Short mmCIF file of C-alpha atoms in Angstrom, two decimals:
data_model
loop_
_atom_site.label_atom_id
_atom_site.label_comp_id
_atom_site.label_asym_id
_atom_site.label_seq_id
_atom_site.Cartn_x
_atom_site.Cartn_y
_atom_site.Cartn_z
CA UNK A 1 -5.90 124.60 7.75
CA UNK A 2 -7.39 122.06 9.17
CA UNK A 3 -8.85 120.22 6.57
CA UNK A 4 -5.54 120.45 4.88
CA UNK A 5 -3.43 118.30 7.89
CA UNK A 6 -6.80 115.62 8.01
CA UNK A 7 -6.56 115.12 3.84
CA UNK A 8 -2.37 114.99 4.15
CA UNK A 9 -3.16 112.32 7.42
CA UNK A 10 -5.52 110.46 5.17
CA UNK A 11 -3.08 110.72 2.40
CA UNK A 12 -0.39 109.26 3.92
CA UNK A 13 -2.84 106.39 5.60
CA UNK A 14 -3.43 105.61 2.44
CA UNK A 15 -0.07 105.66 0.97
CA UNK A 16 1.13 103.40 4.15
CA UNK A 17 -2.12 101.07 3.69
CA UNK A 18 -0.70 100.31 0.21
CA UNK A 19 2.64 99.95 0.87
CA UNK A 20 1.36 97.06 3.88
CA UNK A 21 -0.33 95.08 1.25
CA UNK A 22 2.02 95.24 -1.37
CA UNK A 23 4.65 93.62 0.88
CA UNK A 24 1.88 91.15 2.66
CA UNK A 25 1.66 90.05 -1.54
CA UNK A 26 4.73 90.11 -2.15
CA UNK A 27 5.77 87.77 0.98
CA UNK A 28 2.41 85.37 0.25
CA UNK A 29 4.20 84.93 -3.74
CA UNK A 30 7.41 83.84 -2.28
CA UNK A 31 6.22 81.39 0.35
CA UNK A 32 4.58 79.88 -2.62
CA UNK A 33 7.30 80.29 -4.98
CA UNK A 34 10.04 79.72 -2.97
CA UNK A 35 11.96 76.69 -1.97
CA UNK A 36 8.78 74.91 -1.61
CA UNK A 37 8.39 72.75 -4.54
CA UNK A 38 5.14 71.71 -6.49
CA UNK A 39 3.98 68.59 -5.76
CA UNK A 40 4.72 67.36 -9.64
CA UNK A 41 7.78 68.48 -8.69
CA UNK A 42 8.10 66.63 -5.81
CA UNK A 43 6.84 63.58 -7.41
CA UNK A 44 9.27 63.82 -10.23
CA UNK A 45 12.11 64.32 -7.69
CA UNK A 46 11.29 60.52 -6.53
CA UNK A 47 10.80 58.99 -10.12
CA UNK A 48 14.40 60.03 -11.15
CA UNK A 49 16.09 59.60 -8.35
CA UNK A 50 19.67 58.42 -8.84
CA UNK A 51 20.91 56.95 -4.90
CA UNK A 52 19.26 56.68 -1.85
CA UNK A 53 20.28 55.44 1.72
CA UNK A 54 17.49 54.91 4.48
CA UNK A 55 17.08 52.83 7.55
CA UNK A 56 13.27 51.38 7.65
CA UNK A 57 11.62 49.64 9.96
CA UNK A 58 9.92 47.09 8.55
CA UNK A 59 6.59 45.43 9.97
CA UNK A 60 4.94 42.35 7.92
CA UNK A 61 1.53 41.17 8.66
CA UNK A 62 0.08 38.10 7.36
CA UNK A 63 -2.50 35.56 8.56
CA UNK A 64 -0.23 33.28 10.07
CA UNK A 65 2.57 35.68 11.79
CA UNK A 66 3.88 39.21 12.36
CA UNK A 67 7.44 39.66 11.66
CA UNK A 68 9.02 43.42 12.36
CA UNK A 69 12.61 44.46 11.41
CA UNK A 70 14.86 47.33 11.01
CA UNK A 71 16.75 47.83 7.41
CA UNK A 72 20.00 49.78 6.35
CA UNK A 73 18.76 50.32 2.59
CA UNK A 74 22.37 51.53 0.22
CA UNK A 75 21.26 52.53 -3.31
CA UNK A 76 23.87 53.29 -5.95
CA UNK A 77 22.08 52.03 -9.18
CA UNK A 78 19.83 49.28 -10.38
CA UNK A 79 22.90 47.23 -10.46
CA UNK A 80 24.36 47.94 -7.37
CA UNK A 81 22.62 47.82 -4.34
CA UNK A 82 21.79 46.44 -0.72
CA UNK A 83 20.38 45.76 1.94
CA UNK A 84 21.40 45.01 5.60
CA UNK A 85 19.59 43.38 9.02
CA UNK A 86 19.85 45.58 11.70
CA UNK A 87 17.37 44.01 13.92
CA UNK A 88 15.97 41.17 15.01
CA UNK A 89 19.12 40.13 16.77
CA UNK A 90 19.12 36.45 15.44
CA UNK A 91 19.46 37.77 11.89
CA UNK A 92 21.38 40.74 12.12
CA UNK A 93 24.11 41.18 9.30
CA UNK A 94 22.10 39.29 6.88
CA UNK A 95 22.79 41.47 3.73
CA UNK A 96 20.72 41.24 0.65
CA UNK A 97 23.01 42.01 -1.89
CA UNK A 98 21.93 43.11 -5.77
CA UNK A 99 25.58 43.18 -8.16
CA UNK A 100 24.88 42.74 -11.86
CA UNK A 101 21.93 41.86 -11.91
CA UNK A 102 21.98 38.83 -9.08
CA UNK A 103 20.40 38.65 -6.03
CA UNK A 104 22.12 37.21 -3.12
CA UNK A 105 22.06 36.56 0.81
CA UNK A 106 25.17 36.81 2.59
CA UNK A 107 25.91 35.49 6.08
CA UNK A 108 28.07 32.85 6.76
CA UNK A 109 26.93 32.53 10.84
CA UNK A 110 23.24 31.72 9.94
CA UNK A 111 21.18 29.07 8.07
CA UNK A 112 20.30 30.95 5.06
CA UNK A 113 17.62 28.53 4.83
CA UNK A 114 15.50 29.37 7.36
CA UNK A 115 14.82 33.43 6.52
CA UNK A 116 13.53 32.16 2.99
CA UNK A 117 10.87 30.78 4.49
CA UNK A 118 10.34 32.73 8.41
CA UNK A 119 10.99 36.17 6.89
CA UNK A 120 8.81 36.45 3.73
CA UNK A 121 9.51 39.67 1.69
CA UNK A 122 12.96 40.32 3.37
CA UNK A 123 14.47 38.02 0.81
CA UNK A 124 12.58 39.71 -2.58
CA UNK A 125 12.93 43.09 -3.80
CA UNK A 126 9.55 44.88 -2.30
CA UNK A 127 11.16 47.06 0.77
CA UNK A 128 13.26 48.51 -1.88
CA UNK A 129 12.18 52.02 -2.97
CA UNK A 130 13.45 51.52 -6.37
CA UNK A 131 11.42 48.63 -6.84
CA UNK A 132 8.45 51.06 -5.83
CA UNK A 133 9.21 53.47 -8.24
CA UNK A 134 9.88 50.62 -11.50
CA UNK A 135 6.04 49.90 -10.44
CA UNK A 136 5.39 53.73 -10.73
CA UNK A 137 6.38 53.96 -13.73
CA UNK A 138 5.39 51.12 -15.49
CA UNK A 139 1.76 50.07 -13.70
CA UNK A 140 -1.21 51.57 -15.34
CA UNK A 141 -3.09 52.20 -12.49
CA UNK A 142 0.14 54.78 -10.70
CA UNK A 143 -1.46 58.28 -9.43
CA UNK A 144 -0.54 60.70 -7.16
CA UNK A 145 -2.77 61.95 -4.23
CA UNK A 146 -2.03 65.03 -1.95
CA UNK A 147 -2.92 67.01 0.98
CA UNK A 148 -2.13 69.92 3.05
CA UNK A 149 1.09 68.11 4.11
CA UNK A 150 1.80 65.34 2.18
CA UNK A 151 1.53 63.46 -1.62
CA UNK A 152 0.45 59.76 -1.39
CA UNK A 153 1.62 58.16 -4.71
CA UNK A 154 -0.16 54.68 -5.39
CA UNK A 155 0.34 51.96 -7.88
CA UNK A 156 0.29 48.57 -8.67
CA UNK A 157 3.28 46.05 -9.16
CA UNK A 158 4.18 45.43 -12.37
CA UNK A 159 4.35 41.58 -11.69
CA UNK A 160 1.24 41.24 -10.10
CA UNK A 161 -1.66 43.81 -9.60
CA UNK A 162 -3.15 42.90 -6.82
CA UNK A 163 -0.05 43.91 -4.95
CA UNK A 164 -1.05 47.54 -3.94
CA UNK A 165 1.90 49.85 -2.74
CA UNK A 166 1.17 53.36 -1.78
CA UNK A 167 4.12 55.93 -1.02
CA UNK A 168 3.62 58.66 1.27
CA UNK A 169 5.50 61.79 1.15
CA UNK A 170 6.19 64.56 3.26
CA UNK A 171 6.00 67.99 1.44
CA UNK A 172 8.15 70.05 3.35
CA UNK A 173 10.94 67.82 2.66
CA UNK A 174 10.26 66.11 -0.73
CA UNK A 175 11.19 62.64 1.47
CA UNK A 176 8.98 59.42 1.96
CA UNK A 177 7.66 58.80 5.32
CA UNK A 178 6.76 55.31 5.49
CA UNK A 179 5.53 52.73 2.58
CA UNK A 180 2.51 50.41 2.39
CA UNK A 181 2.70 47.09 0.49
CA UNK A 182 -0.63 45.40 0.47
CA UNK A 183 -0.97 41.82 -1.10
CA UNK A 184 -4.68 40.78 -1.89
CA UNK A 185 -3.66 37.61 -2.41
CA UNK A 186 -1.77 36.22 0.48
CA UNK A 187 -3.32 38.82 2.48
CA UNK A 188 -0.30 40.29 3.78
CA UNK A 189 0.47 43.46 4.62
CA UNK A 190 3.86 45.40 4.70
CA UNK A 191 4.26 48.83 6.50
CA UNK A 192 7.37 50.57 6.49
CA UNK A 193 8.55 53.14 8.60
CA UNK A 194 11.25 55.35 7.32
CA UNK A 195 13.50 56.70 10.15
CA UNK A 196 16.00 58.07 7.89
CA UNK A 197 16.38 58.48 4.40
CA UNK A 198 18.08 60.72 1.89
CA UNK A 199 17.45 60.53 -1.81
CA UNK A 200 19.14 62.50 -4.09
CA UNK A 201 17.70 62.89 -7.98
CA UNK A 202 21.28 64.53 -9.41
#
């Protein structure tokens, strides 16, 4: 009799043993295949994205100054975008505008003048991330690195490639965290921070 309650006791150990690690493998498949996405994926969601709207802060190294600013970034297409000085305070509401294939400034109160040649890169098309991913996809050095909690994609500009830029994404969220612009041949370097930013690929 006894024997027969210490087999049924192991039996149903045994029974409840399986049952724990077919749901432990069952949970460990759907953390993986869940809403997390791949980091191809993830990568891909970036290269086809469609709009975008961020504010950056910008910082810009180079051997003869440090300029830092913050950036309202609208993207609607690669005709139809801009860009918008939030800070420094003696160039706020400077807006870099891109319509049909121009490239304009726009503020009446300031000497337009003066930012061409005090705030390098603010005036060309570099802080914008579409201008990172045309350089993606067209450099022939653009990979994609990853960790455990982000994907750093690097390339090349198209233009010139000893300008470096390397993306860095966060893979929780599928959203860039800051960019790095590095350009051998001024020796400048451009960080940028992004503080918000929503891309959608749809």
């Amino acid at each position: 009799m006894k024997n027969k309650k210490i087999i049924f006791a192991c039996c149903i150990g045994i029974l409840i043993l399986i049952v724990f690690l077919i749901c432990c493998f069952l949970m460990t498949k759907n953390l993986k295949t869940g809403n997390n996405k791949s980091s191809q994926e993830v990568v891909e969601n970036i290269l086809n994205m469609k709009t975008y709207e961020a504010v950056i802060e910008v910082d810009v190294k180079s051997n003869k100054n440090e300029n830092k600013y913050v950036i309202k970034q609208i993207y609607n297409n690669e005709e139809d975008s801009y860009q918008e000085v939030l800070e420094p305070s003696n160039i706020k509401g400077v807006k870099i505008i891109k319509k049909e294939g121009e490239l304009k400034l726009e503020n009446t109160n300031l000497n337009l003048v003066s930012i061409f040649e005090n705030y390098e890169y603010l005036s060309e098309n570099h802080l914008d991330l579409n201008s990172f991913i045309s350089d993606y996809k067209e450099s022939n050095y653009s990979k994609y690195k990853e960790s455990a909690d982000e994907i750093r994609m690097e390339t090349t500009s198209k233009n010139d490639s000893k300008i470096e830029k390397n993306l860095y994404i966060n893979k929780k969220t599928g959203m860039p965290t800051r960019l790095e612009i590095n350009d051998t041949n001024k020796k400048n370097a451009v960080y940028i921070l992004y503080r918000e930013v929503n891309v959608n690929s749809k």
